[in-house]
Coordinates of C-alpha atoms in Angstrom, one line a residue:
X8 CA 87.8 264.0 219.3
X9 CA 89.7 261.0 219.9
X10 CA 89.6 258.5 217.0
X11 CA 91.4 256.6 214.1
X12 CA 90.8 253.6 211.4
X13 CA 93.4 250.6 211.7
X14 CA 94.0 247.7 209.7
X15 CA 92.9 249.8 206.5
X16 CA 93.2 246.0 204.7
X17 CA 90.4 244.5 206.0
X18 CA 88.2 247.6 205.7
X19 CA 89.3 247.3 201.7
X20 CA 88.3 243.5 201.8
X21 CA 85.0 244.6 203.3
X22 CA 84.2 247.9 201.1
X23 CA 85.2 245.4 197.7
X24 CA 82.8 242.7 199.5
X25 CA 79.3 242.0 198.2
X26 CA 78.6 240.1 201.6
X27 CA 76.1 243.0 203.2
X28 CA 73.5 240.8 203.8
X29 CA 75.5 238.9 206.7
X30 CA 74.0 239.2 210.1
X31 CA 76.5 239.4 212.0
X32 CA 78.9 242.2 213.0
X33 CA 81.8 242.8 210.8
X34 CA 85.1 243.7 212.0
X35 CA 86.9 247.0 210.6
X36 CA 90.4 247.4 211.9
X37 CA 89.8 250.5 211.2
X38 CA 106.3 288.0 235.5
X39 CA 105.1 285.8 237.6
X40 CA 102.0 284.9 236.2
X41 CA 98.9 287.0 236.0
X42 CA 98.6 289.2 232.7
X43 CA 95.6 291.3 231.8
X44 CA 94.2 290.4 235.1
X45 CA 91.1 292.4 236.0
X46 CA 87.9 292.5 238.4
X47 CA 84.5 293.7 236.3
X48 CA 83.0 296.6 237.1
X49 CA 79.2 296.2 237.9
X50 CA 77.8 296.8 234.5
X51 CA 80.5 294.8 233.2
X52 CA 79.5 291.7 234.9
X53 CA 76.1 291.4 234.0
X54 CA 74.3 287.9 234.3
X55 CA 76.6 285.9 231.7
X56 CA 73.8 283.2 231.1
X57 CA 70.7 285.3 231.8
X58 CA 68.6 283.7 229.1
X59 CA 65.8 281.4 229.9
X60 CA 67.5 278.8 227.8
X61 CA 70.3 278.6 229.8
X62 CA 68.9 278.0 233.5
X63 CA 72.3 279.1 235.2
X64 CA 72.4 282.1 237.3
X65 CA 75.9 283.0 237.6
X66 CA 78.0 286.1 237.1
X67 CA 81.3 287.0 236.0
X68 CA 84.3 288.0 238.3
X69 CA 87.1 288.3 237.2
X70 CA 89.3 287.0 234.1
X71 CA 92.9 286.3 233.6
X72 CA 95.4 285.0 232.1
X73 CA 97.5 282.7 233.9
X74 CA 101.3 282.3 232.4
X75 CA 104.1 280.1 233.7
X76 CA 106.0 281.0 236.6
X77 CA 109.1 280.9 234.8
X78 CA 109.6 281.9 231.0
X79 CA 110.0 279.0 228.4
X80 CA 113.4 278.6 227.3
X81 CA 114.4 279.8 223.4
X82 CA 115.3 276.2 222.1
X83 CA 111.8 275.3 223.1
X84 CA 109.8 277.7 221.7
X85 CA 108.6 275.8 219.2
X86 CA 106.9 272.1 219.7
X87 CA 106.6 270.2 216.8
X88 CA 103.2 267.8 216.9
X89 CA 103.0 264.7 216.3
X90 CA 101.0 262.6 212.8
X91 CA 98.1 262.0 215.7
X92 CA 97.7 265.3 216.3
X93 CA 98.2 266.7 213.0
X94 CA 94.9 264.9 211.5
X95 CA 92.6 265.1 215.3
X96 CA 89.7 267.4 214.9
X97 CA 90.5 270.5 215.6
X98 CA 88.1 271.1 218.4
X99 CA 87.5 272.1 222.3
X100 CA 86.9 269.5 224.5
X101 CA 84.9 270.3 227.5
X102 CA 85.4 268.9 230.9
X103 CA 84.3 269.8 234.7
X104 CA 85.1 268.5 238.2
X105 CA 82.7 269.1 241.2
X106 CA 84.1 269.6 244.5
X107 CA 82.2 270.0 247.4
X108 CA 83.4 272.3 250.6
X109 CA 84.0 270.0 252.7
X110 CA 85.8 271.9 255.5
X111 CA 83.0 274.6 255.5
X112 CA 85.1 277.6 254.6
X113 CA 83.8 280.6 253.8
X114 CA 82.9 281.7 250.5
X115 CA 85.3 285.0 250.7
X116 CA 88.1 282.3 252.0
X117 CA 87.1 280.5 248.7
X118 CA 87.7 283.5 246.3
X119 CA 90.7 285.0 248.1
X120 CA 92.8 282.3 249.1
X121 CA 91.7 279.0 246.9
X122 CA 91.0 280.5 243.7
X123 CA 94.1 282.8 244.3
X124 CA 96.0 279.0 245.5
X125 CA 94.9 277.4 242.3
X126 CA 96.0 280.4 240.0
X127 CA 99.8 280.2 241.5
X128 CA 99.9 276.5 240.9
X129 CA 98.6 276.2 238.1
X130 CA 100.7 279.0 236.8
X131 CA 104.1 276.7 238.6
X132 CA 103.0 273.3 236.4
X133 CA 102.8 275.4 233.6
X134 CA 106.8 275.5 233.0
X135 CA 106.4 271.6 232.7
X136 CA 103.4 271.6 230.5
X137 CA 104.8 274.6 228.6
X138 CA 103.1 273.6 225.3
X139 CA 99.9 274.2 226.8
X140 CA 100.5 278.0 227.6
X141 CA 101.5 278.2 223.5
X142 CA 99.6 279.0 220.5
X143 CA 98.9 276.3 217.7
X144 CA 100.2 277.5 215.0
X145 CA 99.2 275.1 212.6
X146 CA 98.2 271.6 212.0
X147 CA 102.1 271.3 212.6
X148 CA 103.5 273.0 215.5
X149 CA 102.8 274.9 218.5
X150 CA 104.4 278.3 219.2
X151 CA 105.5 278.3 223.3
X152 CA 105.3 281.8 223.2
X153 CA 104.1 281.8 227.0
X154 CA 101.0 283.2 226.0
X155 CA 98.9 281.5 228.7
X156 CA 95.7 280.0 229.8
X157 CA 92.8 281.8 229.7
X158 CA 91.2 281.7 233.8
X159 CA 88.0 282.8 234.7
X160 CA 86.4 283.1 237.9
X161 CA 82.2 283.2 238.6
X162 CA 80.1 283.3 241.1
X163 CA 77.1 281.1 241.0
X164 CA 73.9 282.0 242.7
X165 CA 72.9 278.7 244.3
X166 CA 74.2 275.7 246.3
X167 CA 76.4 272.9 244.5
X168 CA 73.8 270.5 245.9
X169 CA 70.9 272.8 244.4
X170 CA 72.9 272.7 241.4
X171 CA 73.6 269.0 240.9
X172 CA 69.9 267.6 241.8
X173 CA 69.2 268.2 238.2
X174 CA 72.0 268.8 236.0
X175 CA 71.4 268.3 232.1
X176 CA 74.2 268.5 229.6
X177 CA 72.9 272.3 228.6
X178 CA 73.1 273.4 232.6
X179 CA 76.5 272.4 232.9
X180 CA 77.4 273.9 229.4
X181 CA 76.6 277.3 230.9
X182 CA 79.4 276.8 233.4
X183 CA 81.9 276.2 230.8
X184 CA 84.1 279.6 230.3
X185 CA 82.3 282.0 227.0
X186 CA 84.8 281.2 224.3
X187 CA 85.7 279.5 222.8
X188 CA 82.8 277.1 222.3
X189 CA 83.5 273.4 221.2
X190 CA 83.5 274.0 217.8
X191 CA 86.1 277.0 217.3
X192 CA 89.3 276.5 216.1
X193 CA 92.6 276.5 218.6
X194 CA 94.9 278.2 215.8
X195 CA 95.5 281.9 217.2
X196 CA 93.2 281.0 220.4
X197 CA 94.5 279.7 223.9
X198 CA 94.9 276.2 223.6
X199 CA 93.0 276.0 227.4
X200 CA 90.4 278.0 229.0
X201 CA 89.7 277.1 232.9
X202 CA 86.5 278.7 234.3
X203 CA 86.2 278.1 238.1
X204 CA 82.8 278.2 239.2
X205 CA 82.0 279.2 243.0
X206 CA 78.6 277.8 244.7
X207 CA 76.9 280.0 247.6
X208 CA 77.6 276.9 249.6
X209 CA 82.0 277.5 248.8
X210 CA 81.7 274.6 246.4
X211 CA 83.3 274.8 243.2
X212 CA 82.5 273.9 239.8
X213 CA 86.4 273.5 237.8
X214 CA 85.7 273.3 234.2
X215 CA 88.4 273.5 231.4
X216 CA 87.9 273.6 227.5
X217 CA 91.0 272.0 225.8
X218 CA 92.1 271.8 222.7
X219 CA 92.1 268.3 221.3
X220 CA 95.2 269.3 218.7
X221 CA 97.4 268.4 221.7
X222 CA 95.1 267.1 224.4
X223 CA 93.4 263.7 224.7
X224 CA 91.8 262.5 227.5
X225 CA 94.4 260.7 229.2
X226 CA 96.6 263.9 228.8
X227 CA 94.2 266.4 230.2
X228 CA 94.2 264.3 233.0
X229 CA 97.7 263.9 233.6
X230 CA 97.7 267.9 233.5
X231 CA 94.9 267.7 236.4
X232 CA 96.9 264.9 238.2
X233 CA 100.0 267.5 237.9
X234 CA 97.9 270.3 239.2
X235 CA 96.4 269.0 242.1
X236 CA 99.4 267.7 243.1
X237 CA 101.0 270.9 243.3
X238 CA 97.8 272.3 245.0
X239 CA 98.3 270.1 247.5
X240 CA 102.2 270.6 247.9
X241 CA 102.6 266.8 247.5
X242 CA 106.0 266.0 246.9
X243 CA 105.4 263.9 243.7
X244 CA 106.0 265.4 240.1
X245 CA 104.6 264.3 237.6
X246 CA 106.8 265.5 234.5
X247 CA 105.5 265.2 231.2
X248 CA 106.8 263.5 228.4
X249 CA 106.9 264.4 224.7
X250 CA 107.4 261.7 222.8
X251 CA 104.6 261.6 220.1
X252 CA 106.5 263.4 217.3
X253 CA 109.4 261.3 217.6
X254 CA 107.3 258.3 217.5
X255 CA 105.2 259.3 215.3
X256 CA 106.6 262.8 213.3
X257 CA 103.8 264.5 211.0
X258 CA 103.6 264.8 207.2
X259 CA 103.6 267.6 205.2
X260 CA 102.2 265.8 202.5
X261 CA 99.2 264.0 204.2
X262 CA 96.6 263.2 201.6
X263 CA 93.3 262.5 203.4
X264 CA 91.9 263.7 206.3
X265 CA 88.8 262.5 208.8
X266 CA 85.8 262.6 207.4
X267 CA 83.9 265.4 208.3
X268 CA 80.3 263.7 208.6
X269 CA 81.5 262.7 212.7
X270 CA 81.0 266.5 213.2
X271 CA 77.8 268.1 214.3
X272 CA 76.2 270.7 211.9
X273 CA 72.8 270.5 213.5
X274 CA 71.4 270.1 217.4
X275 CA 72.3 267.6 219.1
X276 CA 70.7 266.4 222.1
X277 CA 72.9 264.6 225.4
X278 CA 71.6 262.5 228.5
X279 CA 73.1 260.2 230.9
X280 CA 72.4 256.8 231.6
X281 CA 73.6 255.3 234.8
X282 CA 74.6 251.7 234.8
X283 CA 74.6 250.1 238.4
X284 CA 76.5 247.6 240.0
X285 CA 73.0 245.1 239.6
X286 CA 72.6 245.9 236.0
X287 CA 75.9 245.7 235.2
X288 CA 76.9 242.0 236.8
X289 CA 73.4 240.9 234.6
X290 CA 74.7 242.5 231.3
X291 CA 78.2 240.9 232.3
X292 CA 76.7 237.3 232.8
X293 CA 75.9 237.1 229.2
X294 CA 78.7 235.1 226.9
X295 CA 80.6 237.2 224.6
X296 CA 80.8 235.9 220.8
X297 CA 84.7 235.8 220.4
X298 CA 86.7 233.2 219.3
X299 CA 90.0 235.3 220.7
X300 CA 89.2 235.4 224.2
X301 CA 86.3 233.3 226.8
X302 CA 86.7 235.4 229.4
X303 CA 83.7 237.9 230.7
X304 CA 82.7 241.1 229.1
X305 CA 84.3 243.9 230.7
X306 CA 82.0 247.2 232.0
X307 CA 83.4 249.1 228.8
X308 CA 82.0 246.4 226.4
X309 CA 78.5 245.4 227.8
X310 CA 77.8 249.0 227.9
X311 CA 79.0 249.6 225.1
X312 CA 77.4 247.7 223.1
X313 CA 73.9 247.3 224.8
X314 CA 73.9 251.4 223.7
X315 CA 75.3 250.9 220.2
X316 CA 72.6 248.2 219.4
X317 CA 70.2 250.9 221.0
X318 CA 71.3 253.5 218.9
X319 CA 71.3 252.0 215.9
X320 CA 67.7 250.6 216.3
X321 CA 67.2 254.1 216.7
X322 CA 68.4 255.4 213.6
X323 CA 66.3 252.5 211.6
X324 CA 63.3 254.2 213.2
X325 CA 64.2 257.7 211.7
X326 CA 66.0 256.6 208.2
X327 CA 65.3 253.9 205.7
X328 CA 67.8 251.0 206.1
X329 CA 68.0 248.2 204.5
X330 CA 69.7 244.7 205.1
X331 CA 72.8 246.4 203.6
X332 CA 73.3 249.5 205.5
X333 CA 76.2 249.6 208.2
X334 CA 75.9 251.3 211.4
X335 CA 79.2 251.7 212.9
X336 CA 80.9 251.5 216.2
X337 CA 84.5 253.5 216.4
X338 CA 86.2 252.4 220.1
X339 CA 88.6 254.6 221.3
X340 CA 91.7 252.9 222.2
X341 CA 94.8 254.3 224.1
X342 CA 98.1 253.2 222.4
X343 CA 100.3 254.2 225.3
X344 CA 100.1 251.0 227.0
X345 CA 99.4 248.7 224.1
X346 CA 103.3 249.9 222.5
X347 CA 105.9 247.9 222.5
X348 CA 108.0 248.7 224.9
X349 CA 105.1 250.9 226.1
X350 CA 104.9 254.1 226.1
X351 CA 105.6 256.5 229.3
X352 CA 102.6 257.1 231.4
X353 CA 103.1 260.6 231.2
X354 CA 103.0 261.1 227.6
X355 CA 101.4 264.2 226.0
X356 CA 99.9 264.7 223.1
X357 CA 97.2 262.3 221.2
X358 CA 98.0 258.5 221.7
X359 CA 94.6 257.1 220.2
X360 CA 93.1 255.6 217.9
X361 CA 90.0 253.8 216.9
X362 CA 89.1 250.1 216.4
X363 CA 85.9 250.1 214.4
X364 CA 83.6 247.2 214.2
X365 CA 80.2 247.5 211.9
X366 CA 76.3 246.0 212.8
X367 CA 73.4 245.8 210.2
X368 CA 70.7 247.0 212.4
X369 CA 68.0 245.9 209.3
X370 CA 69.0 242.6 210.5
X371 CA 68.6 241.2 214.3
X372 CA 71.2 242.6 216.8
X373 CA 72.4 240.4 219.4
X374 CA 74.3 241.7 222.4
X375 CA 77.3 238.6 222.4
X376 CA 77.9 239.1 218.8
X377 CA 77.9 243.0 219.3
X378 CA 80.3 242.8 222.4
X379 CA 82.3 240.0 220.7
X380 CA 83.2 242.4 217.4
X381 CA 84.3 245.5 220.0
X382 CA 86.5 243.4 221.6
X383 CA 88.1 241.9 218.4
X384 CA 88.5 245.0 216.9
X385 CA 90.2 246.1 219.7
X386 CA 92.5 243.5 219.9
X387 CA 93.9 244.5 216.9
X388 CA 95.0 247.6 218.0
X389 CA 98.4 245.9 218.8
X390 CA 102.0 245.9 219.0
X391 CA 102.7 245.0 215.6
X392 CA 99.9 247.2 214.6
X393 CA 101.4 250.2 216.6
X394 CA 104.6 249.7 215.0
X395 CA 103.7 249.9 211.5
X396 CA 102.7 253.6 212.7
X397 CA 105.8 254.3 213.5
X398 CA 108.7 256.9 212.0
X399 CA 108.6 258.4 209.0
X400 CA 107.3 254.7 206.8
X401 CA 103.7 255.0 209.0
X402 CA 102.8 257.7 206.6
X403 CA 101.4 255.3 204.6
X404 CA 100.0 253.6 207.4
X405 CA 98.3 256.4 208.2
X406 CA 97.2 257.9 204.4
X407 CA 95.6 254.3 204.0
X408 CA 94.1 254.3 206.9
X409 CA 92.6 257.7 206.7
X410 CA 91.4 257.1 203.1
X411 CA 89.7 254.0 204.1
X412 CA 87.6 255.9 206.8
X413 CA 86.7 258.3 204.2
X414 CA 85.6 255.4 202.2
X415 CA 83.5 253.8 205.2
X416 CA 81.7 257.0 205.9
X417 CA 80.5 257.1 202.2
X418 CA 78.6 253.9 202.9
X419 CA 77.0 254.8 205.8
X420 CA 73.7 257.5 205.6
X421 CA 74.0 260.9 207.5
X422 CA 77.4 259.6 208.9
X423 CA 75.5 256.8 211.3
X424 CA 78.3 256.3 213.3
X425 CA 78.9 255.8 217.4
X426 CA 82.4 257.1 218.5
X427 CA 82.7 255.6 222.1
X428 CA 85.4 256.8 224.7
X429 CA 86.0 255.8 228.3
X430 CA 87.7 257.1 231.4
X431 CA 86.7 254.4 233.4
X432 CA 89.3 253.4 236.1
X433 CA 91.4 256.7 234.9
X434 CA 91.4 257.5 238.7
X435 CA 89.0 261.1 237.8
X436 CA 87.7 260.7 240.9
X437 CA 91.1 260.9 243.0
X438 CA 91.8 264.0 242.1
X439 CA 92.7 266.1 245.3
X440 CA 92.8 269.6 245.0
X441 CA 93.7 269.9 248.6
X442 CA 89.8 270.4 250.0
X443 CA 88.3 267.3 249.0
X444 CA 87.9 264.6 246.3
X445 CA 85.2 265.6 243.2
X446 CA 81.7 264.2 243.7
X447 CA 80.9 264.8 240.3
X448 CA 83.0 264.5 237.0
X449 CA 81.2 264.9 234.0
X450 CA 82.5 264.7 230.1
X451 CA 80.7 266.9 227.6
X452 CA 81.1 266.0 224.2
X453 CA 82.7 268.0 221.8
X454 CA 80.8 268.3 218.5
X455 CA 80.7 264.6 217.3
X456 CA 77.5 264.1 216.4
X457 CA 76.7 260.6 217.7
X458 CA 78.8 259.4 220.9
X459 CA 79.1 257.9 224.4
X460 CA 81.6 258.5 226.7
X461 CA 81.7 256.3 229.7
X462 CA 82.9 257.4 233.2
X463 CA 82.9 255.8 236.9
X464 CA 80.3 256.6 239.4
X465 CA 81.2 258.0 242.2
X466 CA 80.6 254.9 244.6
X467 CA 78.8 251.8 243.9
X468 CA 81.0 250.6 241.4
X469 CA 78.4 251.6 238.5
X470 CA 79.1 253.3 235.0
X471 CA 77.7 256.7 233.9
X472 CA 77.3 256.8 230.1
X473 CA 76.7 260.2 228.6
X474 CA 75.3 260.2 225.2
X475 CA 74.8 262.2 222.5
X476 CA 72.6 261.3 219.3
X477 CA 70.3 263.6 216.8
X478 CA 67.1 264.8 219.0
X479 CA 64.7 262.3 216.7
X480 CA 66.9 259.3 217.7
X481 CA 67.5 260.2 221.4
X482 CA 63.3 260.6 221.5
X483 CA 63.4 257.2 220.0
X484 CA 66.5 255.4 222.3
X485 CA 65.9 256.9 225.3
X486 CA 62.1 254.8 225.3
X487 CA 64.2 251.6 224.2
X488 CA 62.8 248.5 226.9
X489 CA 65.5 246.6 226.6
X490 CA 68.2 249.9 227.5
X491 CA 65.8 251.1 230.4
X492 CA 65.8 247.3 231.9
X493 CA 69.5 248.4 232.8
X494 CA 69.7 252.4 233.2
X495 CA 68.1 254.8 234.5
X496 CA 68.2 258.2 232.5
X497 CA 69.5 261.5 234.4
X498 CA 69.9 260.3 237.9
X499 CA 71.1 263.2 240.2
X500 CA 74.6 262.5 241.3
X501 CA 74.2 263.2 244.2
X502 CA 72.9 259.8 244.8
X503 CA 76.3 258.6 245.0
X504 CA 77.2 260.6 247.7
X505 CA 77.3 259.4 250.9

């Protein structure tokens, strides 16, 4: 997962503060290329997900392992990471594309000459993205040993349209390839594992689980960018660039690390809530409380924060707060165009951190004051601020800023924080594999036990915000009045397709 404190000073003005009782919002600055490559037998490829609890009838094809074309050279065999990465969670992050077959090909022209199309480009990126086809060694370094990425194929028994009429978060889980899940550590295991996923209909299902100890959002979707690129035969390249650990090198000695109450150790339960253009220009009418900027809220803050406030009334209905217990809001923020000069578009590795902002749901919530904090807080996240993080004099930086989480999540019961991320206007959905444009891209979450990640719709102009809570508070938020007078819960997306 994707997130960081900054300016640990204020957060130490606020944790020595006795002001708790305050209604509003407080800031926080916080050989070619297949290996082991083999078709199951019949026995062998038994109905993966047969279970009732799984509801996906799909069996197992093939797997591979896809290596890059061209052997990494010596001098690169090892890649150092960078601070960022060093303290991320070390977890899988799930992802899937849903592309429709458009030009009606067969399914055995699917299997034999897409699949196989997609194996030998992925396999050419690969000598660009050579990190990827490594091994994490540590919290440290990556070993390019040229291992590769783990590739499955599978053959679903129904149509994509069957199959995206109603998809929860636990259908499209069972698309995802066996291992790891999102919890497992990447150390020793392939750093990605791709499962493609063919429909009856020739559609396909594309889902990759990533490790987060090099891959952020933005980066996995570079990767994707590269890939379909090459798919495609389009003359543009994207080539990586691997500037983190020179920006930001790691440390040896690091004295804190995140605190581990964002992870999940119980069930968590995920829905959707869809956002359109209607809803959003009324949530977007309403002022925002900031004294550093007039303008409008943007879609990432009014959603935002209309589901933070809705969360957190939430968790009042299933713990005991008071007037002086926080609920938190951690905003994801991408440092790559926020540097100073910014940083390359292309750039790998984990450029994020959070800008946290805190409510007091004992007390009244408003929505301008709640969209006013996020936006300060992430103002913060600035040049100045970036460069502080820089070379080896942000270890500091970075030990007070990880101790000061730390102390934050000690003051706050079960953890009750929101980590929010967004892909909105990434360009997800222009993704061109060389058969058509996805009409579904969905982002699982990855262990963190309350979160929302927003996304585009596919037309419309709307925003589809998956979130994740404890089952008692998603009974409890997905009732709220004042959430369901904007979204609607588990649309199919195929209501976007026109």
């Amino acid at each position: 997962m994707k997130w960081l404190f900054s300016a640990y000073k204020t957060t130490e003005r606020f944790l020595n503060s006795q002001q708790y009782h305050q209604t509003r919002s407080s800031s926080l600055y916080y050989s070619r290329f297949y290996s082991s490559s083999r078709i199951l037998n019949a026995s062998e490829s038994s109905n993966r997900l047969s279970d009732s609890s799984t509801k996906v009838d799909l069996e197992i094809i093939s797997r591979e392992t896809i290596k890059p074309s061209s052997p990494t050279p010596r001098h690169l065999r090892t890649f150092n990471l960078s601070i960022l990465d060093q303290f991320m969670v070390d977890v899988y992050v799930p992802f899937a594309f849903f592309i429709p077959n458009t030009n009606n090909d067969s399914v055995s022209d699917v299997v034999n000459k897409r699949s196989k199309h997609l194996k030998e480009t992925l396999s050419e990126i690969l000598t660009r993205f050579y990190p990827f086809a490594g091994e994490v060694k540590d919290n440290l370094q990556i070993e390019c040993n040229d291992q590769g990425i783990y590739y499955t194929e599978a053959r679903v028994n129904q149509t994509l349209q069957d199959f995206l009429r109603h998809p929860d978060d636990e259908k499209v889980r069972g698309l995802l390839p066996e291992n790891p899940n999102t919890t497992t550590s990447s150390i020793g295991n392939y750093i990605i594992r791709t499962q493609v996923n063919i429909f009856k209909c020739g559609g396909i299902g594309l889902l990759t689980s990533t490790s987060h100890k090099i891959i952020d959002g933005h980066t996995n979707y570079m990767l994707m960018k590269a890939w379909a690129a090459a798919a495609q035969g389009s003359p543009e390249t994207i080539s990586p660039s691997f500037v983190g650990a020179e920006i930001f090198p790691n440390n040896m000695s690091l004295e804190y690390s995140l605190p581990s109450k964002i992870l999940a150790t119980k069930t968590l339960s995920t829905k959707r809530f869809v956002f359109d253009s209607n809803s959003l220009a009324l949530l977007k009418a309403q002022p925002v409380a900031s004294a550093s900027s007039a303008r409008p809220p943007s879609r990432m803050e009014a959603t935002t924060s209309i589901i933070w406030k809705a969360a957190a009334q939430a968790a009042t209905k299933v713990r005991q707060f008071g007037p002086q217990s926080p609920h938190v809001l951690l905003s994801m923020v991408d440092l790559r165009k926020r540097a100073s000069p910014p940083l390359p578009e292309e750039s790998i590795g984990n450029l994020v951190i959070a800008a946290g902002t805190i409510c007091f749901p004992g007390c009244q919530l408003d929505l301008p004051t709640l969209m006013g904090q996020q936006r300060e807080s992430i103002a913060k996240i600035n040049d100045i601020h970036i460069e502080s993080m820089k070379g080896e004099k942000g270890h500091e930086t970075f030990n007070e800023i990880l101790r000061a989480s730390n102390q934050l999540m000690d003051l706050t019961a079960e953890g009750d924080c929101l980590v929010a991320t967004s892909l909105l206007n990434s360009g997800a959905y222009e993704l061109d594999f060389g058969w058509g444009k996805p009409i579904w891209v969905y982002l699982m979450n990855h262990g963190i036990v309350r979160r929302v990640a927003l996304n585009e719709t596919l037309t419309g102009g709307g925003v589809e915000a998956i979130v994740t809570l404890s089952p008692d508070e998603m009974e409890i938020f997905e009732c709220n009045p004042e959430l369901l007078s904007y979204a609607t819960v588990d649309p199919s997306p195929l209501r976007f397709v026109h």
